[in-house]
Coordinates of C-alpha atoms in Angstrom, one line a residue:
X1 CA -12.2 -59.2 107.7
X2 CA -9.7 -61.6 107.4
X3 CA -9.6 -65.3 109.4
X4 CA -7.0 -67.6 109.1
X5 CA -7.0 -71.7 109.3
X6 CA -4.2 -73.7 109.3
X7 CA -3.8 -77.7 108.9
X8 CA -1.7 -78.8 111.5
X9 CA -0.2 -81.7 111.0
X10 CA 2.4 -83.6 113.3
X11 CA 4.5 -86.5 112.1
X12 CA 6.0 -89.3 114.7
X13 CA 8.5 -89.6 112.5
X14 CA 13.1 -89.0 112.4
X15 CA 12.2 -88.6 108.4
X16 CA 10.2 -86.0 108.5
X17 CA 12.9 -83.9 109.9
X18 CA 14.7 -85.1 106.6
X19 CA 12.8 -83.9 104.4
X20 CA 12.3 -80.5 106.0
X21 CA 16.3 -80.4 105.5
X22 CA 16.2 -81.4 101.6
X23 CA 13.9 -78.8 101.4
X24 CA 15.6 -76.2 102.9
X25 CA 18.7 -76.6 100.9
X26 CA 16.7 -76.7 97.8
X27 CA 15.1 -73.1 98.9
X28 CA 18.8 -72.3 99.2
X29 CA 19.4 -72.3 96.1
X30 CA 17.7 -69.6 94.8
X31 CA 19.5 -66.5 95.7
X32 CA 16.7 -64.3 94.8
X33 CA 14.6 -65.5 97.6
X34 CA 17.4 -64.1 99.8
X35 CA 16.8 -67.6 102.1
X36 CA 18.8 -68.2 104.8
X37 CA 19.0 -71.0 107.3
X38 CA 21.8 -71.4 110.6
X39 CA 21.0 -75.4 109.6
X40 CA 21.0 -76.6 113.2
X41 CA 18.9 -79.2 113.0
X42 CA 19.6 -80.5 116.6
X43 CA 17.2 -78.2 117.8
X44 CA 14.3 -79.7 115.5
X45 CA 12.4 -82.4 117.7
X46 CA 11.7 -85.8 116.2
X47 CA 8.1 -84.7 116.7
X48 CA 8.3 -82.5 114.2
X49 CA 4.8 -80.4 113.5
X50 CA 4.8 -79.2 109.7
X51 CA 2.4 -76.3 109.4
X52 CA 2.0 -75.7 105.8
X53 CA 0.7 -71.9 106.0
X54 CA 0.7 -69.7 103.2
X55 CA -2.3 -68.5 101.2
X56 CA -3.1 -72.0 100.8
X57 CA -4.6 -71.9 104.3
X58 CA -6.2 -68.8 105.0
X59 CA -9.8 -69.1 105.0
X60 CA -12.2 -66.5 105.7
X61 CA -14.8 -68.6 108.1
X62 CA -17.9 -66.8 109.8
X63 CA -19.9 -67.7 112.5
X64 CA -23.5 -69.1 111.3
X65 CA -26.5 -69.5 113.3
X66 CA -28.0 -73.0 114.0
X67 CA -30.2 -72.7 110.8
X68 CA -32.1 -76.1 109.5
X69 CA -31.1 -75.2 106.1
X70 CA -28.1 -76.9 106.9
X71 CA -27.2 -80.4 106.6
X72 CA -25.3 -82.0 109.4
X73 CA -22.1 -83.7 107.9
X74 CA -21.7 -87.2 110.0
X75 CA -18.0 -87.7 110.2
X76 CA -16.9 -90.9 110.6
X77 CA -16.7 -92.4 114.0
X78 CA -13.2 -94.0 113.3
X79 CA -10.9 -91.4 111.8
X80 CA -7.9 -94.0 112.4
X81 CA -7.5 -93.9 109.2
X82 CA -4.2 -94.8 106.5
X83 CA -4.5 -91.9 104.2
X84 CA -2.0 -91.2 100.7
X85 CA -0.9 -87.8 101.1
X86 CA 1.4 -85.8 98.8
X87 CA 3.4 -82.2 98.8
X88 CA 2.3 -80.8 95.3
X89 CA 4.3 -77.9 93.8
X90 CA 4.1 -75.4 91.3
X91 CA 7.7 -74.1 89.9
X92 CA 7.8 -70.8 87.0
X93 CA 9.6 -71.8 84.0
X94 CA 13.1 -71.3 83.2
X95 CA 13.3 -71.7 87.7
X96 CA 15.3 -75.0 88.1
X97 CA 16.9 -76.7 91.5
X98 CA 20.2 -78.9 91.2
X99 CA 19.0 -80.3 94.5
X100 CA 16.4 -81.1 96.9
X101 CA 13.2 -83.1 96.3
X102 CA 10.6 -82.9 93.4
X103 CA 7.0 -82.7 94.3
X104 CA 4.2 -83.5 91.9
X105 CA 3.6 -80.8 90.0
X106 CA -0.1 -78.9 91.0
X107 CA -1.7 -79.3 87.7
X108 CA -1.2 -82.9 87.2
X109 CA -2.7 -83.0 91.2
X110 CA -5.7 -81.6 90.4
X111 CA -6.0 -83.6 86.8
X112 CA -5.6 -86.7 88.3
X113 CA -8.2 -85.6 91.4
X114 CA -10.8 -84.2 89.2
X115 CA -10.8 -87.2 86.7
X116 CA -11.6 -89.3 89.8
X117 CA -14.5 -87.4 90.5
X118 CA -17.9 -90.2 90.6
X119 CA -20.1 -87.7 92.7
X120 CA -19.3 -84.3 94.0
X121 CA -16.8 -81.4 93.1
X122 CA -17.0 -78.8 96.1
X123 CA -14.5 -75.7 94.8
X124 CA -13.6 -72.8 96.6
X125 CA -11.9 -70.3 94.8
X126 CA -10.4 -66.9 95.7
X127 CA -10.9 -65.9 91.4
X128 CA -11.2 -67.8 88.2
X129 CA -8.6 -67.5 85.1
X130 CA -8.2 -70.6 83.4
X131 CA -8.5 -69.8 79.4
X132 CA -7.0 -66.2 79.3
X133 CA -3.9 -66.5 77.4
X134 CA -2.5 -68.6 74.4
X135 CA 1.2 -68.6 76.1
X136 CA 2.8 -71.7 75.8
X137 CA 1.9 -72.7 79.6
X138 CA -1.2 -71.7 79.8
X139 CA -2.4 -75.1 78.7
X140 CA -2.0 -76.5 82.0
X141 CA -5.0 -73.8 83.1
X142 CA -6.9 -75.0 80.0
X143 CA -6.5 -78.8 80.8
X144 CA -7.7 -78.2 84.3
X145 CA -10.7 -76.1 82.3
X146 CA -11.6 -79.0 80.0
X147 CA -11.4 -81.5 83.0
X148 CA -13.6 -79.8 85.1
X149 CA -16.1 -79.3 81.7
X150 CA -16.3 -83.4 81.4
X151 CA -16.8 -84.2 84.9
X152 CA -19.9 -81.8 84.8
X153 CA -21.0 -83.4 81.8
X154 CA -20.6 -86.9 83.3
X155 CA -22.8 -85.5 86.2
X156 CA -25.7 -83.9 83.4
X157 CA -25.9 -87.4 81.9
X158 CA -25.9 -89.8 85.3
X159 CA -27.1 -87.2 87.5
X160 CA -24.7 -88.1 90.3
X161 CA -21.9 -85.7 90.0
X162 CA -22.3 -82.4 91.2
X163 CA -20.2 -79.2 90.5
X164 CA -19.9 -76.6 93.5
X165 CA -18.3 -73.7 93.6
X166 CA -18.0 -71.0 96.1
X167 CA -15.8 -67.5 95.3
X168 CA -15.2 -64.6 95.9
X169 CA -16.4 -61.2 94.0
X170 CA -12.8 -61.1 92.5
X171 CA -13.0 -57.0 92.6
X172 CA -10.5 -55.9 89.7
X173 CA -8.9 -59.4 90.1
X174 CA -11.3 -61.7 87.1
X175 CA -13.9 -60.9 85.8
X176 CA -14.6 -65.0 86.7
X177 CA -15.6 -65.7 83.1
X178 CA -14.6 -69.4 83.5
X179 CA -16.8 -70.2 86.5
X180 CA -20.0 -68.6 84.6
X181 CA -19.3 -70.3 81.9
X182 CA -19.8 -73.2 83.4
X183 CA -23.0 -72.3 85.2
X184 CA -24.8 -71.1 82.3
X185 CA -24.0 -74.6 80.4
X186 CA -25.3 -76.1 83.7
X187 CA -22.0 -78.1 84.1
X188 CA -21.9 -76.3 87.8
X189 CA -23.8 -74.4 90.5
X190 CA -22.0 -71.4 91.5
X191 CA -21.8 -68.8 94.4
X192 CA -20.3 -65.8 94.9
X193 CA -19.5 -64.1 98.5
X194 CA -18.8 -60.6 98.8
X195 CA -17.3 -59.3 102.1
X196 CA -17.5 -56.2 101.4
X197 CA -21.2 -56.4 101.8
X198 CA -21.4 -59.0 104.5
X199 CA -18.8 -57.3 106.9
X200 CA -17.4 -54.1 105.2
X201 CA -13.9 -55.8 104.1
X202 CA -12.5 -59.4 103.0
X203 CA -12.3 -61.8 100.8
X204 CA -12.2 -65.5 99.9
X205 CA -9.1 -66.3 100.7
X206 CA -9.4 -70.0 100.6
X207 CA -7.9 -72.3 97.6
X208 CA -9.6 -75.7 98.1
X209 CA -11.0 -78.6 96.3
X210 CA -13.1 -81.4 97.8
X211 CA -14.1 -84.9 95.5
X212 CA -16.4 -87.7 96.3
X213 CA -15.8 -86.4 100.1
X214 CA -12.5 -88.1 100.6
X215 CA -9.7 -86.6 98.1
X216 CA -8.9 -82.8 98.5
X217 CA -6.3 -80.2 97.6
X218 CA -5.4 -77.9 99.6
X219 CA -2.9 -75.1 98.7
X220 CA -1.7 -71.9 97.6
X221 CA -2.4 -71.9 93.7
X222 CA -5.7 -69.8 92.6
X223 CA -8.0 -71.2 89.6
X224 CA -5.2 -69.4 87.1
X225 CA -2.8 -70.5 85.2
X226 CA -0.5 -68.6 86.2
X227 CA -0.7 -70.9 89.3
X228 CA -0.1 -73.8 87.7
X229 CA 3.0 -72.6 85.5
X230 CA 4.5 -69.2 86.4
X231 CA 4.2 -68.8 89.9
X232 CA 5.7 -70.3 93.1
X233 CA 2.5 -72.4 95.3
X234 CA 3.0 -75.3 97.5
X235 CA 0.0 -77.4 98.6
X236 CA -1.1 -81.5 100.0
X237 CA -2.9 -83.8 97.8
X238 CA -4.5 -85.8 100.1
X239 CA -6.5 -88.7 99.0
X240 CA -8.8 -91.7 100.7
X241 CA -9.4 -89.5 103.8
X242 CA -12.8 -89.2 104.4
X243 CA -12.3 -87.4 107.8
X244 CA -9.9 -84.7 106.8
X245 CA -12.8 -84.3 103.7
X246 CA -15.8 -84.3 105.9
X247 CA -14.5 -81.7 107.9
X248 CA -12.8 -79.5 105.3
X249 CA -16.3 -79.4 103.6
X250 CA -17.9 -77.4 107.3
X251 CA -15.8 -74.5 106.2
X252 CA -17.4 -75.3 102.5
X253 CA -20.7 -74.9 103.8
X254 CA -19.9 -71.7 105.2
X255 CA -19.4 -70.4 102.3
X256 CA -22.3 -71.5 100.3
X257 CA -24.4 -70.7 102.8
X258 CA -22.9 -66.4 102.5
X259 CA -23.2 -67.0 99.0
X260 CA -26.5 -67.0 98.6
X261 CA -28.8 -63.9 97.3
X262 CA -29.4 -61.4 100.3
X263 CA -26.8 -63.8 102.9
X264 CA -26.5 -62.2 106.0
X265 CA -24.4 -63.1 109.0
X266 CA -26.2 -65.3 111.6
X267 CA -25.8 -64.3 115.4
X268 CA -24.2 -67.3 116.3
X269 CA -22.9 -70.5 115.3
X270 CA -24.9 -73.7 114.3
X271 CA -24.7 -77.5 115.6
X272 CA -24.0 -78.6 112.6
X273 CA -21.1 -76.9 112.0
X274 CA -19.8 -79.0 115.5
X275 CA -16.1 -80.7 115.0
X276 CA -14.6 -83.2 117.5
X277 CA -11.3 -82.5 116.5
X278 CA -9.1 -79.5 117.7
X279 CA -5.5 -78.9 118.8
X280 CA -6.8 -81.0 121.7
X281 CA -8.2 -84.0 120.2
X282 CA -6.8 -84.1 116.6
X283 CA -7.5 -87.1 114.1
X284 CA -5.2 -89.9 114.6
X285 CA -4.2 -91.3 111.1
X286 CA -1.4 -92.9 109.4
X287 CA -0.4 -91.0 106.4
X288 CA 1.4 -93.0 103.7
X289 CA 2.8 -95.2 106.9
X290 CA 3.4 -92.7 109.3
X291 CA 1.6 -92.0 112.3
X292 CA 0.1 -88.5 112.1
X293 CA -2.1 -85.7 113.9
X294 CA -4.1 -83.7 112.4
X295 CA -6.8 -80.8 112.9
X296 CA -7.9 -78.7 111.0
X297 CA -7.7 -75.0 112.6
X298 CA -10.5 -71.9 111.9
X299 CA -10.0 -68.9 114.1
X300 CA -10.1 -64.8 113.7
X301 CA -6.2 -63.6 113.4
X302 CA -5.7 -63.6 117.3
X303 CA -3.2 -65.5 120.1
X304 CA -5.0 -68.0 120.8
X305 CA -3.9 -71.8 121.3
X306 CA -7.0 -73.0 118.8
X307 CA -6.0 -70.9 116.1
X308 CA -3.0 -70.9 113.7
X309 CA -1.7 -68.1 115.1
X310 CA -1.5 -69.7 119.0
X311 CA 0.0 -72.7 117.3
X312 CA 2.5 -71.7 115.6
X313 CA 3.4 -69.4 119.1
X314 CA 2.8 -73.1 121.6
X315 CA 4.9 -75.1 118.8
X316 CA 7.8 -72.4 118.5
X317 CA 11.0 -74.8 119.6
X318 CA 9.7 -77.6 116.9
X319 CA 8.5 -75.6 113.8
X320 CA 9.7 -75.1 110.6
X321 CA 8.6 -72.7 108.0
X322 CA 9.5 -72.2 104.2
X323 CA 7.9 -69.0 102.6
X324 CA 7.5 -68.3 99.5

């Protein structure tokens, strides 16, 4: 079983459309991805909702019982919040674009959020393959690797930062060698979810990373190093935004909880798990100076308004989508 979530986020904003433009003509340019665009912007609304949906966004989520096992996450009363948010980009070598805008690149991202790291790394992680190869580019995976190593090691010697991660079984995918490496040096506490057992089919789908409760990425590239060098993935770095955090980690509790030894699904869904924000009554923020909705979106794959799916169909005249 498969769910999908989306982050939704709508922009007040003429330059928004901009950017969607310099984006598109960069996708252009690569003939391989057979792209093609009419380029009539006119019928792009100021209001411009970017749904970044790809991998990067597809959670598996599963309805949870109201157990007192679980901690209720306060989210912050005022989510008005001015929040630095950045498109982060991974581009296989030897692929190069004459035009178009340059995102970060993903590994740097994630170098420069996990060195920031004073009290909590919550990871979710559809497999693990950091350290696999000696090719020339796999030392961004092994960077990444050795990062994540010292900030467990900062939390064995102060006790405050604490490792998470939640995966999946990886079936024929990794044998997750990096992850268990760093449980059995106690740098980390680890759980794996297997769908298979818990509802027949799935997987962890998700590609997330949570620090200190207020930075996170959220994308498309897997814990491989392949996804930081030789593969197309596209995802936000989003720092100093404890809301879109606090919320992101509900759908990280999720999965801990399934990952536990003998985890069953619960018959219905726990209090604790509550969100005031929807498609409805989104978070009003300003992101790097623009004034910006957002929600974060958990639903089966149906038509339905409150899930990706329904908004992408309600948002149909204003949307644009890159694929990749």
């Amino acid at each position: 079983m498969h769910l999908v979530s989306g982050m939704t986020v709508r922009c007040e904003n003429a330059l928004s459309k901009e950017i969607l433009k310099a984006n598109d003509q960069r996708l252009k340019l690569n003939n391989s991805d057979h792209f093609e665009s009419n380029n009539n912007y006119a019928k792009v609304r100021f209001s411009t909702t970017v749904i970044v949906v790809s991998s990067l966004l597809i959670l598996s989520f599963i309805i949870l019982s109201n157990d007192s096992r679980f901690v209720r996450t306060q989210l912050p009363v005022n989510c008005q919040q001015s929040c630095r948010v950045q498109f982060v980009e991974s581009i296989p070598t030897g692929l190069n674009f004459s035009a178009g805008p340059i995102h970060r690149a993903t590994h740097e991202a994630w170098l420069d959020l996990l060195n920031k790291a004073n009290e909590s790394i919550h990871i979710a992680a559809l497999y693990w393959n950091l350290n696999s190869s000696e090719y020339p580019t796999a030392e961004y995976g092994r960077h990444v690797y050795e990062q994540l190593v010292e900030a467990g090691r900062r939390g064995v010697s102060c006790r405050s930062c604490q490792i998470r991660i939640a995966q999946d079984v990886s079936k024929g995918m990794s044998d997750n060698e990096d992850s268990r490496r760093l449980a059995e040096q106690g740098l980390a506490e680890v759980r794996t979810l297997d769908f298979d057992k818990l509802l027949g089919s799935g997987v962890l789908h998700t590609k997330l990373i949570i620090v200190d409760m207020k930075n996170i990425y959220v994308g498309s590239a897997n814990m491989d190093w392949k996804s930081l060098a030789e593969v197309k993935e596209l995802g936000l770095y989003i720092q100093s935004c404890p809301c879109v955090a606090e919320d992101l980690h509900k759908i990280f509790k999720v999965y801990w909880h399934l990952g536990k030894d003998g985890a069953r699904i619960p018959p219905s869904w726990p209090s604790t798990l509550d969100t005031p924000f929807n498609i409805l009554s989104p978070m009003e923020m300003v992101w790097d100076g623009v004034q910006t909705d957002v929600f974060i979106s958990v639903g089966y794959c149906r038509k339905s308004s409150r899930s990706p799916v329904g908004k992408l169909l309600n948002e149909r005249n204003s949307v644009f989508c890159g694929f990749m």
